[in-house]
PDB file of C-alpha atoms in Angstrom:
ATOM      1  CA  MET A   1     128.665-257.530 136.917  1.00 50.00           C
ATOM      2  CA  GLU A   2     127.720-256.592 133.372  1.00 58.00           C
ATOM      3  CA  GLN A   3     124.953-258.564 131.846  1.00 90.00           C
ATOM      4  CA  GLN A   4     125.829-261.251 129.334  1.00 91.00           C
ATOM      5  CA  ALA A   5     124.212-259.398 126.419  1.00 92.00           C
ATOM      6  CA  GLU A   6     126.169-256.268 127.161  1.00 94.00           C
ATOM      7  CA  VAL A   7     129.438-258.205 127.384  1.00 95.00           C
ATOM      8  CA  MET A   8     128.630-260.020 124.165  1.00 95.00           C
ATOM      9  CA  GLY A   9     127.974-256.715 122.449  1.00 94.00           C
ATOM     10  CA  LYS A  10     131.358-255.441 123.514  1.00 95.00           C
ATOM     11  CA  VAL A  11     133.062-258.657 122.419  1.00 96.00           C
ATOM     12  CA  VAL A  12     131.475-258.376 118.978  1.00 95.00           C
ATOM     13  CA  GLU A  13     132.796-254.830 118.663  1.00 95.00           C
ATOM     14  CA  ILE A  14     136.258-256.051 119.668  1.00 95.00           C
ATOM     15  CA  LEU A  15     136.040-258.777 117.034  1.00 95.00           C
ATOM     16  CA  ARG A  16     134.773-256.497 114.270  1.00 93.00           C
ATOM     17  CA  PRO A  17     138.087-255.072 113.002  1.00 90.00           C
ATOM     18  CA  PHE A  18     139.619-258.551 112.917  1.00 91.00           C
ATOM     19  CA  VAL A  19     136.867-260.225 110.900  1.00 90.00           C
ATOM     20  CA  LYS A  20     137.391-259.750 107.182  1.00 79.00           C
ATOM     21  CA  ASN A  21     133.827-260.636 106.250  1.00 78.00           C
ATOM     22  CA  ALA A  22     131.578-258.158 108.090  1.00 78.00           C
ATOM     23  CA  ASP A  23     128.489-260.194 107.132  1.00 84.00           C
ATOM     24  CA  ALA A  24     129.755-263.015 109.307  1.00 84.00           C
ATOM     25  CA  LEU A  25     129.125-260.864 112.370  1.00 87.00           C
ATOM     26  CA  SER A  26     125.546-260.074 111.422  1.00 87.00           C
ATOM     27  CA  SER A  27     124.418-263.524 112.552  1.00 90.00           C
ATOM     28  CA  VAL A  28     126.863-263.971 115.408  1.00 93.00           C
ATOM     29  CA  SER A  29     125.756-265.976 118.425  1.00 93.00           C
ATOM     30  CA  MET A  30     127.337-267.428 121.542  1.00 94.00           C
ATOM     31  CA  GLU A  31     128.051-270.581 119.505  1.00 93.00           C
ATOM     32  CA  THR A  32     129.892-268.770 116.718  1.00 93.00           C
ATOM     33  CA  SER A  33     133.396-270.167 116.307  1.00 91.00           C
ATOM     34  CA  ILE A  34     135.946-267.386 116.207  1.00 92.00           C
ATOM     35  CA  LEU A  35     138.457-269.341 114.129  1.00 88.00           C
ATOM     36  CA  LYS A  36     136.122-271.410 111.992  1.00 85.00           C
ATOM     37  CA  ASP A  37     133.009-269.250 111.422  1.00 89.00           C
ATOM     38  CA  LEU A  38     134.592-265.811 111.622  1.00 92.00           C
ATOM     39  CA  LYS A  39     137.777-267.028 109.913  1.00 87.00           C
ATOM     40  CA  VAL A  40     140.002-265.173 112.335  1.00 89.00           C
ATOM     41  CA  ASN A  41     143.545-266.473 112.124  1.00 87.00           C
ATOM     42  CA  SER A  42     145.619-267.326 115.150  1.00 88.00           C
ATOM     43  CA  ALA A  43     147.698-264.125 115.049  1.00 89.00           C
ATOM     44  CA  ARG A  44     144.544-262.033 115.126  1.00 90.00           C
ATOM     45  CA  LEU A  45     143.282-264.207 117.964  1.00 91.00           C
ATOM     46  CA  VAL A  46     146.291-263.105 120.018  1.00 93.00           C
ATOM     47  CA  ASP A  47     145.367-259.503 119.216  1.00 93.00           C
ATOM     48  CA  ILE A  48     141.771-260.168 120.250  1.00 94.00           C
ATOM     49  CA  VAL A  49     142.903-261.536 123.607  1.00 95.00           C
ATOM     50  CA  LEU A  50     144.997-258.410 124.142  1.00 94.00           C
ATOM     51  CA  GLU A  51     142.032-256.186 123.252  1.00 94.00           C
ATOM     52  CA  ILE A  52     139.796-258.136 125.656  1.00 95.00           C
ATOM     53  CA  GLU A  53     142.341-257.664 128.414  1.00 95.00           C
ATOM     54  CA  ASP A  54     142.374-253.915 127.772  1.00 93.00           C
ATOM     55  CA  ALA A  55     138.623-253.483 127.367  1.00 94.00           C
ATOM     56  CA  PHE A  56     137.649-255.415 130.467  1.00 95.00           C
ATOM     57  CA  GLY A  57     140.688-254.809 132.665  1.00 94.00           C
ATOM     58  CA  ILE A  58     141.472-258.493 133.051  1.00 95.00           C
ATOM     59  CA  ALA A  59     144.504-260.719 132.562  1.00 95.00           C
ATOM     60  CA  VAL A  60     143.962-263.773 130.370  1.00 95.00           C
ATOM     61  CA  SER A  61     146.349-266.664 130.925  1.00 94.00           C
ATOM     62  CA  ASP A  62     147.618-268.867 128.098  1.00 92.00           C
ATOM     63  CA  GLU A  63     145.419-271.711 129.281  1.00 92.00           C
ATOM     64  CA  GLN A  64     142.354-269.469 129.423  1.00 94.00           C
ATOM     65  CA  ALA A  65     143.100-268.057 125.961  1.00 93.00           C
ATOM     66  CA  ASP A  66     143.461-271.571 124.596  1.00 91.00           C
ATOM     67  CA  GLN A  67     139.925-272.364 125.755  1.00 91.00           C
ATOM     68  CA  VAL A  68     138.377-269.446 123.874  1.00 92.00           C
ATOM     69  CA  LYS A  69     137.024-271.080 120.730  1.00 91.00           C
ATOM     70  CA  THR A  70     133.629-269.397 120.429  1.00 93.00           C
ATOM     71  CA  VAL A  71     132.174-265.982 121.101  1.00 95.00           C
ATOM     72  CA  GLY A  72     130.394-267.566 124.054  1.00 95.00           C
ATOM     73  CA  ASP A  73     133.691-268.825 125.473  1.00 95.00           C
ATOM     74  CA  ALA A  74     135.028-265.253 125.394  1.00 96.00           C
ATOM     75  CA  VAL A  75     131.889-263.905 127.069  1.00 96.00           C
ATOM     76  CA  THR A  76     131.974-266.595 129.751  1.00 95.00           C
ATOM     77  CA  LEU A  77     135.645-265.956 130.454  1.00 95.00           C
ATOM     78  CA  ILE A  78     135.061-262.229 130.789  1.00 95.00           C
ATOM     79  CA  MET A  79     132.084-262.664 133.083  1.00 94.00           C
ATOM     80  CA  LYS A  80     133.978-265.117 135.301  1.00 92.00           C
ATOM     81  CA  THR A  81     137.130-263.030 135.423  1.00 89.00           C
ATOM     82  CA  GLY A  82     135.994-259.448 134.855  1.00 69.00           C
ATOM     83  CA  LYS A  83     134.957-256.570 136.969  1.00 53.00           C
ATOM     84  CA  ALA A  84     131.611-254.712 137.017  1.00 38.00           C
TER      85      ALA A  84
ATOM     86  CA  MET B   1     160.730-297.937 112.318  1.00 39.00           C
ATOM     87  CA  SER B   2     161.136-294.194 111.870  1.00 51.00           C
ATOM     88  CA  GLN B   3     157.920-292.308 111.240  1.00 78.00           C
ATOM     89  CA  GLY B   4     158.055-288.771 109.992  1.00 91.00           C
ATOM     90  CA  ALA B   5     155.581-286.075 110.864  1.00 96.00           C
ATOM     91  CA  VAL B   6     155.352-282.510 109.651  1.00 97.00           C
ATOM     92  CA  GLY B   7     153.646-279.208 110.366  1.00 97.00           C
ATOM     93  CA  ASN B   8     153.711-276.073 108.239  1.00 97.00           C
ATOM     94  CA  ASP B   9     152.460-272.503 108.301  1.00 97.00           C
ATOM     95  CA  VAL B  10     152.390-269.687 105.783  1.00 97.00           C
ATOM     96  CA  VAL B  11     152.139-265.996 106.692  1.00 96.00           C
ATOM     97  CA  ASP B  12     151.182-263.277 104.224  1.00 95.00           C
ATOM     98  CA  LEU B  13     153.242-260.281 105.339  1.00 93.00           C
ATOM     99  CA  ASP B  14     150.749-257.956 103.652  1.00 92.00           C
ATOM    100  CA  ASP B  15     147.886-259.433 105.663  1.00 88.00           C
ATOM    101  CA  VAL B  16     149.331-258.971 109.120  1.00 84.00           C
ATOM    102  CA  SER B  17     146.898-257.419 111.558  1.00 76.00           C
ATOM    103  CA  PRO B  18     147.733-253.727 112.070  1.00 68.00           C
ATOM    104  CA  ALA B  19     146.753-254.187 115.691  1.00 68.00           C
ATOM    105  CA  SER B  20     149.759-256.439 116.041  1.00 65.00           C
ATOM    106  CA  GLU B  21     151.897-253.425 115.276  1.00 68.00           C
ATOM    107  CA  ARG B  22     150.028-251.185 117.703  1.00 72.00           C
ATOM    108  CA  THR B  23     150.188-253.649 120.569  1.00 84.00           C
ATOM    109  CA  ARG B  24     153.516-254.941 119.340  1.00 88.00           C
ATOM    110  CA  GLN B  25     155.366-255.187 122.636  1.00 91.00           C
ATOM    111  CA  ARG B  26     152.562-257.024 124.415  1.00 93.00           C
ATOM    112  CA  PHE B  27     152.127-259.258 121.375  1.00 93.00           C
ATOM    113  CA  ILE B  28     155.818-260.120 121.554  1.00 94.00           C
ATOM    114  CA  GLU B  29     155.628-260.866 125.277  1.00 93.00           C
ATOM    115  CA  ARG B  30     152.651-263.120 124.704  1.00 94.00           C
ATOM    116  CA  VAL B  31     154.120-265.003 121.754  1.00 95.00           C
ATOM    117  CA  CYS B  32     157.856-265.096 122.362  1.00 96.00           C
ATOM    118  CA  ALA B  33     159.988-266.758 125.017  1.00 96.00           C
ATOM    119  CA  PRO B  34     162.691-264.610 126.642  1.00 96.00           C
ATOM    120  CA  SER B  35     165.399-266.145 124.434  1.00 95.00           C
ATOM    121  CA  GLU B  36     163.372-265.277 121.339  1.00 95.00           C
ATOM    122  CA  ARG B  37     162.835-261.710 122.500  1.00 95.00           C
ATOM    123  CA  GLU B  38     166.625-261.509 122.658  1.00 95.00           C
ATOM    124  CA  LEU B  39     166.796-262.667 119.021  1.00 93.00           C
ATOM    125  CA  LEU B  40     164.346-259.923 118.089  1.00 94.00           C
ATOM    126  CA  ALA B  41     166.361-257.313 119.975  1.00 94.00           C
ATOM    127  CA  GLN B  42     169.485-258.316 118.056  1.00 93.00           C
ATOM    128  CA  SER B  43     167.843-258.537 114.646  1.00 92.00           C
ATOM    129  CA  ASP B  44     168.284-256.078 111.775  1.00 92.00           C
ATOM    130  CA  ASP B  45     164.688-256.770 110.746  1.00 91.00           C
ATOM    131  CA  PRO B  46     162.716-257.585 113.892  1.00 91.00           C
ATOM    132  CA  ARG B  47     159.320-257.053 112.236  1.00 89.00           C
ATOM    133  CA  THR B  48     159.939-259.793 109.691  1.00 91.00           C
ATOM    134  CA  LEU B  49     161.676-261.994 112.267  1.00 92.00           C
ATOM    135  CA  LEU B  50     158.631-261.794 114.543  1.00 93.00           C
ATOM    136  CA  TRP B  51     156.441-263.258 111.798  1.00 93.00           C
ATOM    137  CA  VAL B  52     159.083-265.838 110.959  1.00 93.00           C
ATOM    138  CA  LEU B  53     159.062-266.930 114.596  1.00 94.00           C
ATOM    139  CA  PHE B  54     155.270-266.900 114.645  1.00 95.00           C
ATOM    140  CA  ALA B  55     155.069-269.103 111.544  1.00 95.00           C
ATOM    141  CA  ALA B  56     157.653-271.484 113.012  1.00 95.00           C
ATOM    142  CA  LYS B  57     155.589-271.806 116.193  1.00 96.00           C
ATOM    143  CA  GLU B  58     152.389-272.422 114.265  1.00 96.00           C
ATOM    144  CA  ALA B  59     154.138-275.136 112.254  1.00 97.00           C
ATOM    145  CA  ALA B  60     155.477-276.655 115.465  1.00 96.00           C
ATOM    146  CA  PHE B  61     152.015-276.647 117.030  1.00 95.00           C
ATOM    147  CA  LYS B  62     150.559-278.545 114.077  1.00 95.00           C
ATOM    148  CA  LEU B  63     153.404-281.052 114.379  1.00 96.00           C
ATOM    149  CA  ALA B  64     152.974-281.396 118.149  1.00 95.00           C
ATOM    150  CA  SER B  65     149.267-282.098 117.670  1.00 93.00           C
ATOM    151  CA  LYS B  66     150.209-285.176 115.636  1.00 94.00           C
ATOM    152  CA  LEU B  67     152.692-286.511 118.171  1.00 93.00           C
ATOM    153  CA  GLY B  68     150.293-286.631 121.108  1.00 89.00           C
ATOM    154  CA  PRO B  69     147.245-284.897 122.567  1.00 89.00           C
ATOM    155  CA  VAL B  70     146.685-281.389 121.240  1.00 89.00           C
ATOM    156  CA  PRO B  71     148.771-279.195 123.530  1.00 90.00           C
ATOM    157  CA  VAL B  72     147.683-275.869 124.973  1.00 89.00           C
ATOM    158  CA  PHE B  73     148.583-273.477 122.218  1.00 87.00           C
ATOM    159  CA  ALA B  74     150.657-270.952 124.098  1.00 92.00           C
ATOM    160  CA  HIS B  75     153.030-269.691 121.433  1.00 94.00           C
ATOM    161  CA  ARG B  76     155.836-268.896 123.837  1.00 93.00           C
ATOM    162  CA  ASN B  77     155.973-272.555 124.905  1.00 94.00           C
ATOM    163  CA  PHE B  78     157.156-273.518 121.407  1.00 95.00           C
ATOM    164  CA  ILE B  79     160.709-272.247 121.520  1.00 95.00           C
ATOM    165  CA  VAL B  80     162.823-271.594 118.438  1.00 93.00           C
ATOM    166  CA  ASP B  81     166.521-271.945 119.118  1.00 90.00           C
ATOM    167  CA  ARG B  82     167.912-269.415 116.655  1.00 83.00           C
ATOM    168  CA  ALA B  83     166.767-266.739 114.265  1.00 78.00           C
ATOM    169  CA  PRO B  84     165.323-268.869 111.446  1.00 73.00           C
ATOM    170  CA  LEU B  85     166.606-266.912 108.497  1.00 70.00           C
ATOM    171  CA  ALA B  86     165.647-267.989 105.015  1.00 63.00           C
ATOM    172  CA  GLY B  87     167.104-271.359 104.162  1.00 68.00           C
ATOM    173  CA  ALA B  88     168.943-271.831 107.448  1.00 77.00           C
ATOM    174  CA  PRO B  89     167.824-274.774 109.581  1.00 87.00           C
ATOM    175  CA  PHE B  90     166.729-274.302 113.145  1.00 89.00           C
ATOM    176  CA  SER B  91     165.236-276.378 115.956  1.00 92.00           C
ATOM    177  CA  VAL B  92     162.045-275.810 117.829  1.00 92.00           C
ATOM    178  CA  THR B  93     161.426-277.367 121.215  1.00 92.00           C
ATOM    179  CA  LEU B  94     157.868-278.487 121.738  1.00 92.00           C
ATOM    180  CA  PRO B  95     156.146-278.334 125.140  1.00 90.00           C
ATOM    181  CA  SER B  96     156.636-282.115 125.349  1.00 90.00           C
ATOM    182  CA  ALA B  97     160.413-281.429 125.181  1.00 89.00           C
ATOM    183  CA  VAL B  98     160.605-283.100 121.764  1.00 91.00           C
ATOM    184  CA  ARG B  99     163.010-281.181 119.581  1.00 94.00           C
ATOM    185  CA  ALA B 100     161.816-280.780 116.020  1.00 95.00           C
ATOM    186  CA  ARG B 101     163.801-279.652 113.008  1.00 95.00           C
ATOM    187  CA  GLY B 102     162.662-276.585 111.169  1.00 95.00           C
ATOM    188  CA  THR B 103     163.211-274.520 108.096  1.00 94.00           C
ATOM    189  CA  VAL B 104     161.843-271.231 106.821  1.00 93.00           C
ATOM    190  CA  ASP B 105     161.558-270.018 103.250  1.00 92.00           C
ATOM    191  CA  VAL B 106     160.713-266.448 102.313  1.00 90.00           C
ATOM    192  CA  HIS B 107     158.967-266.116  98.948  1.00 90.00           C
ATOM    193  CA  GLY B 108     158.442-262.407  98.391  1.00 92.00           C
ATOM    194  CA  ARG B 109     155.760-261.452 100.893  1.00 95.00           C
ATOM    195  CA  ALA B 110     155.114-265.049 101.986  1.00 96.00           C
ATOM    196  CA  ILE B 111     156.871-266.645 104.919  1.00 95.00           C
ATOM    197  CA  HIS B 112     156.671-270.431 104.932  1.00 96.00           C
ATOM    198  CA  ALA B 113     157.806-272.338 108.002  1.00 96.00           C
ATOM    199  CA  VAL B 114     157.997-276.099 108.294  1.00 96.00           C
ATOM    200  CA  ALA B 115     158.719-278.193 111.388  1.00 96.00           C
ATOM    201  CA  TRP B 116     159.219-281.926 111.316  1.00 96.00           C
ATOM    202  CA  VAL B 117     160.564-285.042 112.980  1.00 95.00           C
ATOM    203  CA  GLY B 118     161.980-288.050 111.212  1.00 92.00           C
ATOM    204  CA  GLU B 119     164.475-288.614 108.482  1.00 87.00           C
ATOM    205  CA  GLY B 120     165.068-286.465 105.436  1.00 86.00           C
ATOM    206  CA  GLU B 121     163.590-283.083 104.747  1.00 90.00           C
ATOM    207  CA  PRO B 122     159.985-282.328 103.827  1.00 95.00           C
ATOM    208  CA  HIS B 123     158.854-281.360 100.375  1.00 96.00           C
ATOM    209  CA  ARG B 124     157.244-277.961 100.689  1.00 96.00           C
ATOM    210  CA  GLU B 125     155.506-275.529  98.378  1.00 96.00           C
ATOM    211  CA  VAL B 126     153.796-272.146  98.561  1.00 96.00           C
ATOM    212  CA  ILE B 127     151.230-271.081  95.975  1.00 95.00           C
ATOM    213  CA  VAL B 128     149.341-267.884  95.286  1.00 95.00           C
ATOM    214  CA  GLY B 129     145.767-268.944  95.826  1.00 92.00           C
ATOM    215  CA  PRO B 130     143.463-270.187  98.556  1.00 91.00           C
ATOM    216  CA  ASP B 131     143.544-273.931  98.090  1.00 94.00           C
ATOM    217  CA  ALA B 132     146.453-275.780  99.678  1.00 95.00           C
ATOM    218  CA  ARG B 133     144.564-279.049  99.425  1.00 95.00           C
ATOM    219  CA  ALA B 134     144.252-278.785  95.640  1.00 94.00           C
ATOM    220  CA  ALA B 135     147.914-277.815  95.281  1.00 95.00           C
ATOM    221  CA  LEU B 136     148.937-280.844  97.313  1.00 96.00           C
ATOM    222  CA  LEU B 137     146.855-283.193  95.170  1.00 95.00           C
ATOM    223  CA  VAL B 138     148.335-281.706  91.989  1.00 95.00           C
ATOM    224  CA  HIS B 139     151.813-282.300  93.386  1.00 95.00           C
ATOM    225  CA  LEU B 140     151.041-285.894  94.327  1.00 95.00           C
ATOM    226  CA  GLY B 141     149.541-286.568  90.919  1.00 95.00           C
ATOM    227  CA  LEU B 142     147.716-289.654  92.167  1.00 92.00           C
ATOM    228  CA  GLU B 143     144.469-290.889  90.710  1.00 88.00           C
ATOM    229  CA  GLU B 144     141.542-291.072  93.084  1.00 93.00           C
ATOM    230  CA  ALA B 145     143.469-289.317  95.838  1.00 95.00           C
ATOM    231  CA  ARG B 146     141.743-287.125  98.343  1.00 95.00           C
ATOM    232  CA  VAL B 147     142.585-285.297 101.525  1.00 96.00           C
ATOM    233  CA  VAL B 148     140.509-286.219 104.542  1.00 95.00           C
ATOM    234  CA  ARG B 149     140.316-285.173 108.169  1.00 94.00           C
ATOM    235  CA  ALA B 150     138.966-287.611 110.744  1.00 92.00           C
ATOM    236  CA  PRO B 151     136.944-286.439 113.742  1.00 90.00           C
ATOM    237  CA  ARG B 152     139.107-285.461 116.705  1.00 90.00           C
ATOM    238  CA  ALA B 153     137.531-284.330 119.947  1.00 86.00           C
ATOM    239  CA  ASP B 154     140.466-282.239 121.233  1.00 84.00           C
ATOM    240  CA  ALA B 155     140.960-280.270 117.999  1.00 84.00           C
ATOM    241  CA  TYR B 156     139.721-276.681 117.842  1.00 78.00           C
ATOM    242  CA  ASP B 157     137.353-277.509 114.966  1.00 80.00           C
ATOM    243  CA  GLY B 158     136.651-281.108 115.948  1.00 83.00           C
ATOM    244  CA  LEU B 159     138.756-282.462 113.120  1.00 88.00           C
ATOM    245  CA  GLY B 160     142.188-284.049 113.122  1.00 92.00           C
ATOM    246  CA  PRO B 161     145.117-283.283 110.824  1.00 94.00           C
ATOM    247  CA  PRO B 162     144.772-283.864 107.070  1.00 96.00           C
ATOM    248  CA  ARG B 163     145.618-287.266 105.649  1.00 96.00           C
ATOM    249  CA  VAL B 164     145.929-288.455 102.087  1.00 96.00           C
ATOM    250  CA  GLU B 165     143.903-291.427 100.951  1.00 95.00           C
ATOM    251  CA  VAL B 166     144.104-293.142  97.596  1.00 95.00           C
ATOM    252  CA  ARG B 167     141.055-295.237  96.768  1.00 94.00           C
ATOM    253  CA  ALA B 168     140.065-294.979 100.439  1.00 92.00           C
ATOM    254  CA  GLN B 169     143.404-296.378 101.608  1.00 94.00           C
ATOM    255  CA  PRO B 170     145.957-294.342 103.596  1.00 94.00           C
ATOM    256  CA  HIS B 171     148.780-293.064 101.411  1.00 95.00           C
ATOM    257  CA  PRO B 172     152.218-293.231 103.065  1.00 94.00           C
ATOM    258  CA  VAL B 173     152.844-289.529 103.495  1.00 95.00           C
ATOM    259  CA  ASP B 174     152.290-287.153 106.369  1.00 96.00           C
ATOM    260  CA  VAL B 175     151.026-283.794 105.192  1.00 97.00           C
ATOM    261  CA  SER B 176     150.329-280.336 106.547  1.00 97.00           C
ATOM    262  CA  LEU B 177     148.275-277.580 104.938  1.00 97.00           C
ATOM    263  CA  SER B 178     148.183-273.849 105.559  1.00 96.00           C
ATOM    264  CA  GLN B 179     146.458-270.791 104.142  1.00 94.00           C
ATOM    265  CA  ASP B 180     146.864-267.105 104.966  1.00 93.00           C
ATOM    266  CA  GLY B 181     145.916-264.062 102.944  1.00 92.00           C
ATOM    267  CA  ARG B 182     146.885-264.569  99.318  1.00 95.00           C
ATOM    268  CA  PHE B 183     148.935-267.689  99.907  1.00 96.00           C
ATOM    269  CA  ALA B 184     148.434-271.371 100.514  1.00 97.00           C
ATOM    270  CA  ALA B 185     151.131-273.869 101.358  1.00 97.00           C
ATOM    271  CA  PHE B 186     151.742-277.496 102.065  1.00 98.00           C
ATOM    272  CA  ALA B 187     154.514-279.747 103.283  1.00 98.00           C
ATOM    273  CA  LEU B 188     154.847-283.495 103.239  1.00 96.00           C
ATOM    274  CA  VAL B 189     157.178-286.214 104.432  1.00 95.00           C
ATOM    275  CA  PRO B 190     157.105-289.866 103.470  1.00 91.00           C
ATOM    276  CA  VAL B 191     156.152-292.325 106.160  1.00 89.00           C
ATOM    277  CA  ARG B 192     156.789-296.022 106.056  1.00 78.00           C
ATOM    278  CA  ALA B 193     153.599-297.916 105.370  1.00 66.00           C
TER     279      ALA B 193
END
């Protein structure tokens, strides 16, 4: 299982093209809200879920996607669901 | 006593994520119910229709969040019954099985969808600019009016839907605000005090 920091690094890189303000990622943490702090809109959030599925080889259900509010939520989901 | 409620969403067609185009088919499967995928397959302009459907679902979600607990936001569970072409009414079935009325306006590169329950039809506007709240207050033209959001534990940002207060008293309208790209939008319906 990948370490949390490594997963978080990959998640940040997945988020990067969808975040209009690159500076917002410079201080990202597990508590960073994807919608509120990174100002990612809901359409881009669907894209992010698809990218996470591809990058980590996992399937994310609607209910799981609905629970992803923060960067930490995405990392936790990946670590619970993902493969090494 | 009939109480209206409204949700709205604006989409800037020039601010659509390019990734949505690249992963288009999977995006469609994630967002659209089978009946809606059929509408897309039959459409002369499926790219625009996809964003029209998306805006309609977002509007419906905002409405549904006012009618009960915030539902799981799985777009394909908010089902639009027909291709919501500009100016033509449609219905959207919420996960609670409530059927809401809907309308879509296309203003150049802005798609504005509104979903509502109750009598009449909402007033709705799209502006070029970031501040839907300010546009709403200009429209209302009320002294000492402000838009507030009360704390709400099940909301994604911890805040409930916007409400209008005049001199700290609830104003009898239900409102919805939206912002995307270059555009901001609002919709409102009167509610009986």
